[in-house]
Short mmCIF file of C-alpha atoms and ligand atoms in Angstrom, two decimals:
data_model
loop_
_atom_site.label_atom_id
_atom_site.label_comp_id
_atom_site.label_asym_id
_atom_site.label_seq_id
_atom_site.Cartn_x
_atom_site.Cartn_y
_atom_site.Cartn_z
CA UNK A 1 4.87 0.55 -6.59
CA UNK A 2 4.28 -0.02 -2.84
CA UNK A 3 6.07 -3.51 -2.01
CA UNK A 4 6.11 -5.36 1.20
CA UNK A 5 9.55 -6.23 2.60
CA UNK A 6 11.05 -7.94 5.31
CA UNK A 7 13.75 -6.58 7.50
CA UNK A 8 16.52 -8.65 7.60
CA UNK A 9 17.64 -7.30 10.51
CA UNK A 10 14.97 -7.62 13.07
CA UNK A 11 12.00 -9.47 10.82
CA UNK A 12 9.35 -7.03 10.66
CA UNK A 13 7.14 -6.88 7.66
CA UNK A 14 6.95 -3.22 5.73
CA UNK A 15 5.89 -1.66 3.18
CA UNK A 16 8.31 0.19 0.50
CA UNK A 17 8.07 2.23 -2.95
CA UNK A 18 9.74 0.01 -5.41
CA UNK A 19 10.91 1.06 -8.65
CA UNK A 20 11.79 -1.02 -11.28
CA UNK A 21 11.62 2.13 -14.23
CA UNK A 22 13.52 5.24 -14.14
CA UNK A 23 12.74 7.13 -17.50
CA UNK A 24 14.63 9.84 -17.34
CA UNK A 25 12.54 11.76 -20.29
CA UNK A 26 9.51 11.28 -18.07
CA UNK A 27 10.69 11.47 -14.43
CA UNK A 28 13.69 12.92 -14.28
CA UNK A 29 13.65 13.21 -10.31
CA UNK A 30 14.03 9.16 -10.34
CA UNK A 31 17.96 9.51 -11.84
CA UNK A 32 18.52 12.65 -9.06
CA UNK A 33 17.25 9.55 -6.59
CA UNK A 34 19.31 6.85 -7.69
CA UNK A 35 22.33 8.87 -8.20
CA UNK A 36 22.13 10.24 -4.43
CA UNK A 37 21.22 6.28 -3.34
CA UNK A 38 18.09 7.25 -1.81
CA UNK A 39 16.11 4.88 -5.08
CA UNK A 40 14.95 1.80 -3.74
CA UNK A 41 16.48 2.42 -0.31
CA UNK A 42 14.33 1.19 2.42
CA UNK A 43 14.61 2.09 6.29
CA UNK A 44 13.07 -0.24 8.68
CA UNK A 45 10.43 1.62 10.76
CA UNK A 46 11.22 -0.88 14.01
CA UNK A 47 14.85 -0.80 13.93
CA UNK A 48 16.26 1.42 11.48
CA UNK A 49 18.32 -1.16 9.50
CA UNK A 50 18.37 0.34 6.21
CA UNK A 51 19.66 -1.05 2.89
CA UNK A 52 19.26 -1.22 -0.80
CA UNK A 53 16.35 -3.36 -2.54
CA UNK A 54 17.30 -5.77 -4.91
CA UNK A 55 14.58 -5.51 -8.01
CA UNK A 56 15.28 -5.65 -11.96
CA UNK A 57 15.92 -2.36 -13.13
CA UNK A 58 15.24 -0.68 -16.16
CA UNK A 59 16.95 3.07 -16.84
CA UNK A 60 15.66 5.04 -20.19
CA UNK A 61 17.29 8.37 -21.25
CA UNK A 62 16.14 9.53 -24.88
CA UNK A 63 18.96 12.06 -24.40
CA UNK A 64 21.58 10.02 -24.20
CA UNK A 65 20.21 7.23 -26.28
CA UNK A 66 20.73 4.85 -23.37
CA UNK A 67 18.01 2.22 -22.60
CA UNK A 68 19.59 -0.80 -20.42
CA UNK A 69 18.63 -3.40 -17.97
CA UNK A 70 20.07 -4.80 -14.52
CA UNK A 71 18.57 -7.90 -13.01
CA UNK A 72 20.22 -8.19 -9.49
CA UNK A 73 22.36 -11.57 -9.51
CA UNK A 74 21.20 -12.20 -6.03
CA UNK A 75 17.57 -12.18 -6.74
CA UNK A 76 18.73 -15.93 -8.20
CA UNK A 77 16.46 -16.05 -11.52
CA UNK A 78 16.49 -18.45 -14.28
CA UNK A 79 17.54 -17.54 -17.62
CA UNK A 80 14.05 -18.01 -18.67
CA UNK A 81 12.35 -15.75 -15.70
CA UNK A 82 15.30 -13.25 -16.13
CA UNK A 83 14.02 -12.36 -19.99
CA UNK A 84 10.07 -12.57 -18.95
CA UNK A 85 10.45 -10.13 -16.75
CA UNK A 86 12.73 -7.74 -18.76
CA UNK A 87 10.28 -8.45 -21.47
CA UNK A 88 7.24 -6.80 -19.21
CA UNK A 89 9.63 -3.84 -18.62
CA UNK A 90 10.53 -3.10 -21.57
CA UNK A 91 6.58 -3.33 -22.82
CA UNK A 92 5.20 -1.00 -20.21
CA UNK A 93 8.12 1.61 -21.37
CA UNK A 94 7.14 1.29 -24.93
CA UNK A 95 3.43 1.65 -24.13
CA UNK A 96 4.08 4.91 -22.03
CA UNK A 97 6.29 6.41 -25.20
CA UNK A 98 4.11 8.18 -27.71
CA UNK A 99 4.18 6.04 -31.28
CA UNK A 100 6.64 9.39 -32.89
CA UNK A 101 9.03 8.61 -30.22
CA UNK A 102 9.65 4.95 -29.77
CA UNK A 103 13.26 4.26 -31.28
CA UNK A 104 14.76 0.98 -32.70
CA UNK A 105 16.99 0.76 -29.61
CA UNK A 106 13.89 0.10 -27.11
CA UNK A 107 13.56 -3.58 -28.65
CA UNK A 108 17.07 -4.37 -27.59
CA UNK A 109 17.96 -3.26 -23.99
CA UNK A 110 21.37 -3.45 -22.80
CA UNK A 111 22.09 -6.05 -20.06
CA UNK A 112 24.00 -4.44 -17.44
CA UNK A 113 25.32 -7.55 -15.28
CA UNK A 114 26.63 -5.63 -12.27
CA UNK A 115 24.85 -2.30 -10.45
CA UNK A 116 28.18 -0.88 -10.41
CA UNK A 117 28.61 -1.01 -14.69
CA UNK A 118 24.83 0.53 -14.67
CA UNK A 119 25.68 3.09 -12.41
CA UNK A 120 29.00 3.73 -14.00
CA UNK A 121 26.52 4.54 -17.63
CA UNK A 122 24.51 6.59 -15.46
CA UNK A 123 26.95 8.58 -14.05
CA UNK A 124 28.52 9.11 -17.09
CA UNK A 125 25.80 10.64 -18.69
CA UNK A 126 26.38 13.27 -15.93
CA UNK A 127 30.38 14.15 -16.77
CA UNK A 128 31.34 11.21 -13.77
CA UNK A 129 34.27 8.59 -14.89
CA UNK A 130 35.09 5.54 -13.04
CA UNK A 131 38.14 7.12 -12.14
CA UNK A 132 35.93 10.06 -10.38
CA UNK A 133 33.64 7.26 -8.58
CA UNK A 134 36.66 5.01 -7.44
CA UNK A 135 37.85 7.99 -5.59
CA UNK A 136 34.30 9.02 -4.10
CA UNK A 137 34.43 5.34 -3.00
CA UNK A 138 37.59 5.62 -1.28
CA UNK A 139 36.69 8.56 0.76
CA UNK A 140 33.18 7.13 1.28
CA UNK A 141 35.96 4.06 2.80
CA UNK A 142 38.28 6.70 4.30
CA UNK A 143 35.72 8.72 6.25
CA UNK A 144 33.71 5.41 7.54
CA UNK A 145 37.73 4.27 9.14
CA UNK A 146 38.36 7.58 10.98
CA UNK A 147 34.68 8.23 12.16
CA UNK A 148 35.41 5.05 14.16
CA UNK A 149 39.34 5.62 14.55
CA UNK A 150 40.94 6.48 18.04
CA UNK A 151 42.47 10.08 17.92
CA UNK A 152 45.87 8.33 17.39
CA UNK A 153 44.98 5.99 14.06
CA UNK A 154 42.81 9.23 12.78
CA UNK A 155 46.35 11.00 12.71
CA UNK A 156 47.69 8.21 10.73
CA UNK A 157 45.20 8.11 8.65
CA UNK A 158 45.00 11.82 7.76
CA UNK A 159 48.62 11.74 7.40
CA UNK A 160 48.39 9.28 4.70
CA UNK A 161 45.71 10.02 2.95
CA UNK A 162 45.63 13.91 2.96
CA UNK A 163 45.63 13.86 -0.42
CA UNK A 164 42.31 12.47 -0.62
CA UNK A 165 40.78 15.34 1.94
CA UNK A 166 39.55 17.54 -0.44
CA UNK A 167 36.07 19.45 -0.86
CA UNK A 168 34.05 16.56 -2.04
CA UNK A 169 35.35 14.64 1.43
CA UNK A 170 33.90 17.89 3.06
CA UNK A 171 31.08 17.58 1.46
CA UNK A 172 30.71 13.83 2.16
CA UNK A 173 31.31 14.08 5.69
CA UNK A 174 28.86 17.19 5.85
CA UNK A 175 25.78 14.97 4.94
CA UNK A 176 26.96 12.21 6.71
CA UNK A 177 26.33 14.17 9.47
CA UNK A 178 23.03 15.30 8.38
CA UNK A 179 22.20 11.70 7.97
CA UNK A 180 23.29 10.67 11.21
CA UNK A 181 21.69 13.48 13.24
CA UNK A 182 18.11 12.64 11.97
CA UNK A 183 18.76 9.12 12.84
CA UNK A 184 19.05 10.72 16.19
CA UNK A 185 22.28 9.02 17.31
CA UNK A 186 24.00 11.45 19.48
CA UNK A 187 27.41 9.81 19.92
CA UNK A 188 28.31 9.13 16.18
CA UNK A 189 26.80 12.99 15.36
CA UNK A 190 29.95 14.39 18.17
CA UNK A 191 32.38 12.07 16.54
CA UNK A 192 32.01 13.06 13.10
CA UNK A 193 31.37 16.92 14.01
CA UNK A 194 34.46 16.53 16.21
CA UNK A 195 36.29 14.89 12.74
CA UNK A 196 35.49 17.65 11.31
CA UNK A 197 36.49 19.88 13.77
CA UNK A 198 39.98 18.60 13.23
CA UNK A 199 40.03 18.20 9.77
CA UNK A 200 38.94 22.52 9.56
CA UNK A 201 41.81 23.37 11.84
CA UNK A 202 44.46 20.70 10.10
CA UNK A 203 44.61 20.00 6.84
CA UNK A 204 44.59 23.02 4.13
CA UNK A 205 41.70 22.43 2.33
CA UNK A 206 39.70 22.33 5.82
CA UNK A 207 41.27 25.77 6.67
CA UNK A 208 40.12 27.31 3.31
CA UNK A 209 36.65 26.21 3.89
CA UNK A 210 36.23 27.60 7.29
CA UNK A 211 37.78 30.43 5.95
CA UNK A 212 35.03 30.64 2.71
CA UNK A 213 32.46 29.74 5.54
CA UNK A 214 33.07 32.58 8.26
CA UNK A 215 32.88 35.70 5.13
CA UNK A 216 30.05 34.18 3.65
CA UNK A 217 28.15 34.08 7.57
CA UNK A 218 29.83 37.60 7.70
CA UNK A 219 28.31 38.70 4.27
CA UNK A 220 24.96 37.06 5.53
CA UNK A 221 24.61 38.58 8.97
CA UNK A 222 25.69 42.32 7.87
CA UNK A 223 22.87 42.04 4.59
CA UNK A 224 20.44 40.58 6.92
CA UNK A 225 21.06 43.58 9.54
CA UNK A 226 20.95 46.45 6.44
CA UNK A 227 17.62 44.31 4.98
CA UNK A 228 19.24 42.84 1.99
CA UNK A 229 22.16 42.60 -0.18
CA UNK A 230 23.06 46.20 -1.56
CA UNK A 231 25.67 46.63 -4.45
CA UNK A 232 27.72 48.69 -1.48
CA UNK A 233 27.60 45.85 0.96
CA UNK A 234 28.66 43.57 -1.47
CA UNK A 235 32.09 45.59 -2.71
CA UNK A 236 32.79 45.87 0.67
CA UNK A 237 33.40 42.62 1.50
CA UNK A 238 34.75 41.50 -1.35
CA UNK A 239 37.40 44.50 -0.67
CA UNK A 240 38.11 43.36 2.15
CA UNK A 241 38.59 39.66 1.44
CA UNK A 242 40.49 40.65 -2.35
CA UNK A 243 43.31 38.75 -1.93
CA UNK A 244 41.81 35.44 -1.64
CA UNK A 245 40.62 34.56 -5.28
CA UNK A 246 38.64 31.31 -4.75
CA UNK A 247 36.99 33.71 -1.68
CA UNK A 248 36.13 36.62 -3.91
CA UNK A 249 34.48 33.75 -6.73
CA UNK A 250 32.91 32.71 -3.86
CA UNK A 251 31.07 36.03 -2.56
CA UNK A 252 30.66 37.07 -5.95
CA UNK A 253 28.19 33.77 -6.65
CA UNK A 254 26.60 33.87 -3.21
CA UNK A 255 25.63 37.91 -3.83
CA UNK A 256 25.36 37.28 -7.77
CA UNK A 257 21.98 39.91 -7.85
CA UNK A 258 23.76 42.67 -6.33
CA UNK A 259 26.65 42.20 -8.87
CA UNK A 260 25.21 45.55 -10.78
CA UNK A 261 26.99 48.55 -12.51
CA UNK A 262 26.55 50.51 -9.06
CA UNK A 263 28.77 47.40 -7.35
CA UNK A 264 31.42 47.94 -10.63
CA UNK A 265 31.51 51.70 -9.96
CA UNK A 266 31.69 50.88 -6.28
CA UNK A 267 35.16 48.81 -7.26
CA UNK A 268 36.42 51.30 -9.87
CA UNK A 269 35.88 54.22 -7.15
CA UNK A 270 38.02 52.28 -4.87
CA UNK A 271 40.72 51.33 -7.15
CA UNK A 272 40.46 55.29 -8.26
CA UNK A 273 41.22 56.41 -4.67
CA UNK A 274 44.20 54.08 -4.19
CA UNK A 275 45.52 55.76 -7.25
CA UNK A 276 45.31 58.87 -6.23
CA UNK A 277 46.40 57.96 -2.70
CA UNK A 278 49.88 56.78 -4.62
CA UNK A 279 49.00 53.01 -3.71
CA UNK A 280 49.26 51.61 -8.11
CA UNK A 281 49.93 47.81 -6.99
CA UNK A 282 46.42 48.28 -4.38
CA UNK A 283 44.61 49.65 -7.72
CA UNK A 284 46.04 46.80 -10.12
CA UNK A 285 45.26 44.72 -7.94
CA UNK A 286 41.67 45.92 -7.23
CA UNK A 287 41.44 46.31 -11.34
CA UNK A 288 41.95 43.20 -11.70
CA UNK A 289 39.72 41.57 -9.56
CA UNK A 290 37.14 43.57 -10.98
CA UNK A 291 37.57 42.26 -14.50
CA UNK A 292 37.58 39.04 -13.46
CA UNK A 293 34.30 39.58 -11.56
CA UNK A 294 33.26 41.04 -14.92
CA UNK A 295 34.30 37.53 -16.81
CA UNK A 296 32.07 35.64 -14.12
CA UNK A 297 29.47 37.32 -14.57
CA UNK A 298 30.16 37.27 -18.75
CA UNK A 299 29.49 33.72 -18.45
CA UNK A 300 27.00 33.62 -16.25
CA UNK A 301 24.38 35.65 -17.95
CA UNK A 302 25.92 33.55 -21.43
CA UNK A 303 24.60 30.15 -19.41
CA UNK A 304 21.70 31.87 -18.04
CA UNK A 305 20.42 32.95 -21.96
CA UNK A 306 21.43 28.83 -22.96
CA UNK A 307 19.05 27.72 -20.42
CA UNK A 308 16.56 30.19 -21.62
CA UNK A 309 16.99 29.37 -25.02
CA UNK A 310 16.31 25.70 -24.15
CA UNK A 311 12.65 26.06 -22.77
CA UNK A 312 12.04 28.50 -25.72
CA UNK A 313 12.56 25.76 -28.18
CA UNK A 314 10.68 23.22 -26.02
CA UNK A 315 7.69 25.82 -26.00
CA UNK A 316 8.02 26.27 -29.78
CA UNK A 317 8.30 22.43 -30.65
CA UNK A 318 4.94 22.16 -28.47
CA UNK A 319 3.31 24.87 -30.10
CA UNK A 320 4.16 23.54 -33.63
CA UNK A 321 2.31 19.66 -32.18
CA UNK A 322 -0.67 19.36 -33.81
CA UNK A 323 -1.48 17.71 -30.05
CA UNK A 324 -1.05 19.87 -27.66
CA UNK A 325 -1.59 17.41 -24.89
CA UNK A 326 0.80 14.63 -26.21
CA UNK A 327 3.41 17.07 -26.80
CA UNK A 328 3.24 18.09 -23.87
CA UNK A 329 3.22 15.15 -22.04
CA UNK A 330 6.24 13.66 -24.76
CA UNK A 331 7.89 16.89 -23.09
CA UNK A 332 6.99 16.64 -19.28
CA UNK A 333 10.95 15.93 -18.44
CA UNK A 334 11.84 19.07 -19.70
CA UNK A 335 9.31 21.32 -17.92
CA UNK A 336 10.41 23.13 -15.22
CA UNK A 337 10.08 26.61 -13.31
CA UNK A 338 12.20 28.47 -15.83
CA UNK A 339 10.26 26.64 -18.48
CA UNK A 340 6.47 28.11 -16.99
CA UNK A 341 8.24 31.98 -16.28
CA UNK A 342 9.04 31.35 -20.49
CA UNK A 343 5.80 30.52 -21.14
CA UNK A 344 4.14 33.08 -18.84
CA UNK A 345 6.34 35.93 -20.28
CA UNK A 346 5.78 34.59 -24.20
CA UNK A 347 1.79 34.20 -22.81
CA UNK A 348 1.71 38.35 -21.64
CA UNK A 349 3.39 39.66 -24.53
CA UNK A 350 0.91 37.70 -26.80
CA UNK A 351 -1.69 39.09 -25.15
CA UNK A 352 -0.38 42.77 -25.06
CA UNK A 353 0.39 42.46 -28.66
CA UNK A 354 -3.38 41.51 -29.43
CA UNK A 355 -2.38 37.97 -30.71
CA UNK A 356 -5.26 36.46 -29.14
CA UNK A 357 -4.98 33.29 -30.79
CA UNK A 358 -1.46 32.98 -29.62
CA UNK A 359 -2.36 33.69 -25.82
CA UNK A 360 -5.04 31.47 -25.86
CA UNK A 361 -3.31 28.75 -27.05
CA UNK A 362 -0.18 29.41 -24.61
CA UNK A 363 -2.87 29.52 -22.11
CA UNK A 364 -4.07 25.95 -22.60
CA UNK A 365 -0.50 24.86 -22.89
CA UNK A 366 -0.47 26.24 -19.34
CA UNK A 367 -3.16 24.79 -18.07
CA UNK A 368 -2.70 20.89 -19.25
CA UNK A 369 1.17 21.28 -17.66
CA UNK A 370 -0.57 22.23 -14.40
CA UNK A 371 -3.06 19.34 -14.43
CA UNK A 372 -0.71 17.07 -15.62
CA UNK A 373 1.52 18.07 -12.76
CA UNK A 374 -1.02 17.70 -10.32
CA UNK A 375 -1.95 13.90 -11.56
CA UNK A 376 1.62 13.54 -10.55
CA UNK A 377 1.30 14.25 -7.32
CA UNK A 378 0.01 12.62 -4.38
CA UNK A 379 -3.08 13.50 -2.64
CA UNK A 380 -1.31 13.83 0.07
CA UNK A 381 1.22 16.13 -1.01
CA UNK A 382 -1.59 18.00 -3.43
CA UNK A 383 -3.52 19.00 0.13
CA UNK A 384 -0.20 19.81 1.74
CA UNK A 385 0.42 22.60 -0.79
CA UNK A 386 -2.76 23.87 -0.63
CA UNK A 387 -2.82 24.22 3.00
CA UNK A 388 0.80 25.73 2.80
CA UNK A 389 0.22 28.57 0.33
CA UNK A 390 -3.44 28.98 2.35
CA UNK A 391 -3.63 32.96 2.91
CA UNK A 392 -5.29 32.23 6.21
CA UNK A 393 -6.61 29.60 9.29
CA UNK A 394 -10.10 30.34 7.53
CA UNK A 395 -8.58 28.94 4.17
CA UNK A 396 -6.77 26.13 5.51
CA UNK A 397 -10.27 25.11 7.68
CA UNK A 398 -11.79 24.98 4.03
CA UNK A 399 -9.32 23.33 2.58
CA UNK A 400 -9.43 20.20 5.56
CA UNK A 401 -13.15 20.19 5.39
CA UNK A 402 -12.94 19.70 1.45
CA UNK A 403 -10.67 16.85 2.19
CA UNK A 404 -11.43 14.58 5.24
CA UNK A 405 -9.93 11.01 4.02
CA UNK A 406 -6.92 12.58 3.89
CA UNK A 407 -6.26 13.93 6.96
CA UNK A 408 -4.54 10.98 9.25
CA UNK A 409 -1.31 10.63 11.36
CA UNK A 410 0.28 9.71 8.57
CA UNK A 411 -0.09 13.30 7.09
CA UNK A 412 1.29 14.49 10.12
CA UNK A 413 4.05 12.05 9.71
CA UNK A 414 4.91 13.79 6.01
CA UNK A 415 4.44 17.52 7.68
CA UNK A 416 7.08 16.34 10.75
CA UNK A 417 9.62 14.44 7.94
CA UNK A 418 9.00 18.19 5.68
CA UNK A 419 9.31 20.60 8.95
CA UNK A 420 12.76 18.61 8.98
CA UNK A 421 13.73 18.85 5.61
CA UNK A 422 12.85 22.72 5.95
CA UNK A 423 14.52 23.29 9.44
CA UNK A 424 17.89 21.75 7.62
CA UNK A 425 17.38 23.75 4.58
CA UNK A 426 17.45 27.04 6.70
CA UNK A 427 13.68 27.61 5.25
CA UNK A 428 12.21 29.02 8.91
CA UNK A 429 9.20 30.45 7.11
CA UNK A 430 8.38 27.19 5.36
CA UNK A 431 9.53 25.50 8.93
CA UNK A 432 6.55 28.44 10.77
CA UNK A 433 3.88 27.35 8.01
CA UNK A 434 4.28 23.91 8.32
CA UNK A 435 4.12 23.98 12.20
CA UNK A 436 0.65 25.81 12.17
CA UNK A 437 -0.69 23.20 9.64
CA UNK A 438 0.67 20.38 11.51
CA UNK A 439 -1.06 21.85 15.03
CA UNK A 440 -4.52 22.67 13.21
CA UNK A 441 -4.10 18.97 11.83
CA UNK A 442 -3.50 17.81 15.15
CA UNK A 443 -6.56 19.32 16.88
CA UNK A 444 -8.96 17.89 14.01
CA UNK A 445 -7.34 14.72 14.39
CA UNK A 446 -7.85 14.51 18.49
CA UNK A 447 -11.48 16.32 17.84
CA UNK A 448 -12.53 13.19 15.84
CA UNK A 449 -10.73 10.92 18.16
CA UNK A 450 -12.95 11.81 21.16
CA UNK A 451 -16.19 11.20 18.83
ZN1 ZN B 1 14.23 -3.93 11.41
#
């Protein structure tokens, strides 16, 4: 819910979404929010101050059997006020749970007294222990002292704590650096790139990365000059990077389509040649990186049929509800891409088959997913996608006309924050699409201003 707030900071009013329920069997995107911090984060439009919002929580996961409560101390509730409003919480989950899948555990929530033991349950559920999170927090500690650190103390500081520089530090200071450069403040972006700068060149860890970096930009910039990733272009560079093992896992997942039997062949060839050339360690060794290549991909087509297998039984519990529509809804959490390519594939072979019964029936399933989905979505974001997949400027003018409450500066506000998003997720032709959109916006928008 949209809540006003006050920023402590520099006192202007503004509004905020507010969450108070995260169930996980309904909206799974809320736990992907509140594990990354962004849930009930607010950012000051006037100054920028950003911090968290203190509201009661309530956290559902049927999976996991975990339904629990967290009423921030500093909201300073009575005892009395405290249990009313857990009370509504817990009523508004029950009423959104179909009757067949309310559990005994919903009338007795959990009282988590501090956000860090209900994030602790929550990470948990993910494979995180305290143990992992204590160390996260001491590099989120580690990397806020040397961002700020004169070149002298950062050397200290590496020195003693190089043995908490390790990829997930990488990976922390990486998106603090994404954070920081779309809060447009120059001088902190340069230090921290020029922290990491150091941290590539000095400790080990940073070397390996730069090193896993350049051959993937290599294996990127020679498939993007041949027009795609061929099983050939793929053995090559895994050749020629063979003796690094975490390197060749690395290539190997980043090219996984073109791992095919011409890519094998491509390997055996090589390790064939050597042989005859006299070289046996050079074809051992190239032998054996091909059976382990052969493992990785062993277990990734294994967890590539478990995830299949997954939807399949989601699709066949729905098709055995008498309900379609509250089975599907009971199963919204668990609907995803791979879930509608299932259902489309089960949906073709029905028909091909001549179970028409079957089809049609996998059709409706189809379509109450797809207007469920949309009832999820904003407006906003509803026209957006539209406008996006539009074939043409023709299309798009339709589309506007069909919809002219919506358009406003603050959907060109959305299109600039997505053009972002896009631009920093290396998605150009998204980035392209949305620029057009935004400029056609603009001109409607400055047409009806002069009216
Ligand atoms: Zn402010």
């Amino acid at each position: 819910m949209q809540t006003q707030i006050t920023c402590p900071n520099c006192g202007t009013p503004y509004m905020a979404d507010v969450y108070q329920i995260i169930d996980v069997g309904r909206q799974p995107q809320l736990k992907e929010m509140l594990l990354s911090g962004q849930l009930n984060f607010a950012v000051c439009p006037n100054c920028g101050a950003g911090g968290r919002i203190a509201t009661p929580l309530l956290y559902h996961d049927p999976a996991h059997d975990i339904f629990m409560v967290h009423v921030p101390p500093e909201m300073n509730l009575d005892q009395v006020r405290r249990e009313e409003i857990v009370g509504q919480l817990v009523q508004q989950v029950v009423n959104q749970t179909p009757p067949e899948k309310r559990r005994g555990y919903m009338f007795n929530p959990q009282t988590m007294l501090t956000m860090q033991s209900f994030m602790e349950k929550v990470w948990g559920t993910e494979g995180v222990t305290p143990e992992m999170l204590a160390r996260q927090q001491r590099q989120v500690d580690l990397l806020r002292r040397m961002a700020t650190a004169s070149p002298d103390v950062q050397e200290i500081l590496l020195k003693e704590n190089v043995r908490d520089i390790d990829e997930t530090f990488f990976s922390i200071l990486r998106a603090q650096i994404e954070a920081t450069s779309q809060m447009s403040d120059a001088n902190q972006v340069v230090g921290l790139l020029n922290l990491q700068a150091k941290l590539m060149t000095e400790t080990e860890i940073g070397r390996k990365l730069e090193k896993q970096q350049m051959a993937l930009h290599a294996l990127n910039r020679d498939a993007k000059k041949a027009g795609g990733l061929s099983p050939e272009l793929l053995a090559q560079h895994i050749i020629a990077n063979e003796e690094d093992e975490s390197l060749v896992t690395t290539l190997a997942l980043t090219g996984r389509a073109a791992m095919t039997y011409d890519f094998f062949t491509k390997l055996t060839d090589e390790a064939e040649k050597r042989q005859k050339a006299g070289d046996t360690a050079g074809a051992e060794h190239l032998g054996h990186v091909r059976d382990q290549l052969l493992e990785i991909q062993r277990e990734m087509q294994e967890a590539t049929q478990q995830v299949l297998k997954a939807a399949q039984d989601v699709l066949d519990d729905i098709l055995k509800a008498d309900n379609l529509d509250e089975a599907v809804n009971a199963n919204m959490g668990r609907i995803d891409d791979l879930f509608m390519h299932v259902l489309e594939a089960r949906q073709a072979h029905a028909e091909q088959s001549g179970r028409h019964e079957e089809s049609e029936k996998l059709r409706h399933i189809q379509e109450i997913i797809i207007s469920q989905m949309q009832s999820d979505t904003p407006p906003e974001v509803q026209l957006l996608t539209q406008l996006v997949s539009a074939a043409n400027k023709q299309e798009r003018e339709q589309i506007i006309q069909s919809a002219p409450g919506l358009v406003s500066d603050e959907l060109v506000e959305v299109i600039d924050m997505l053009r972002e998003q896009a631009s920093s997720a290396g998605q150009t032709e998204l980035g392209d699409r949305l620029s057009e959109v935004r400029a056609e916006l603009k001109a409607k928008l400055a047409l009806a201003g002069s009216h």
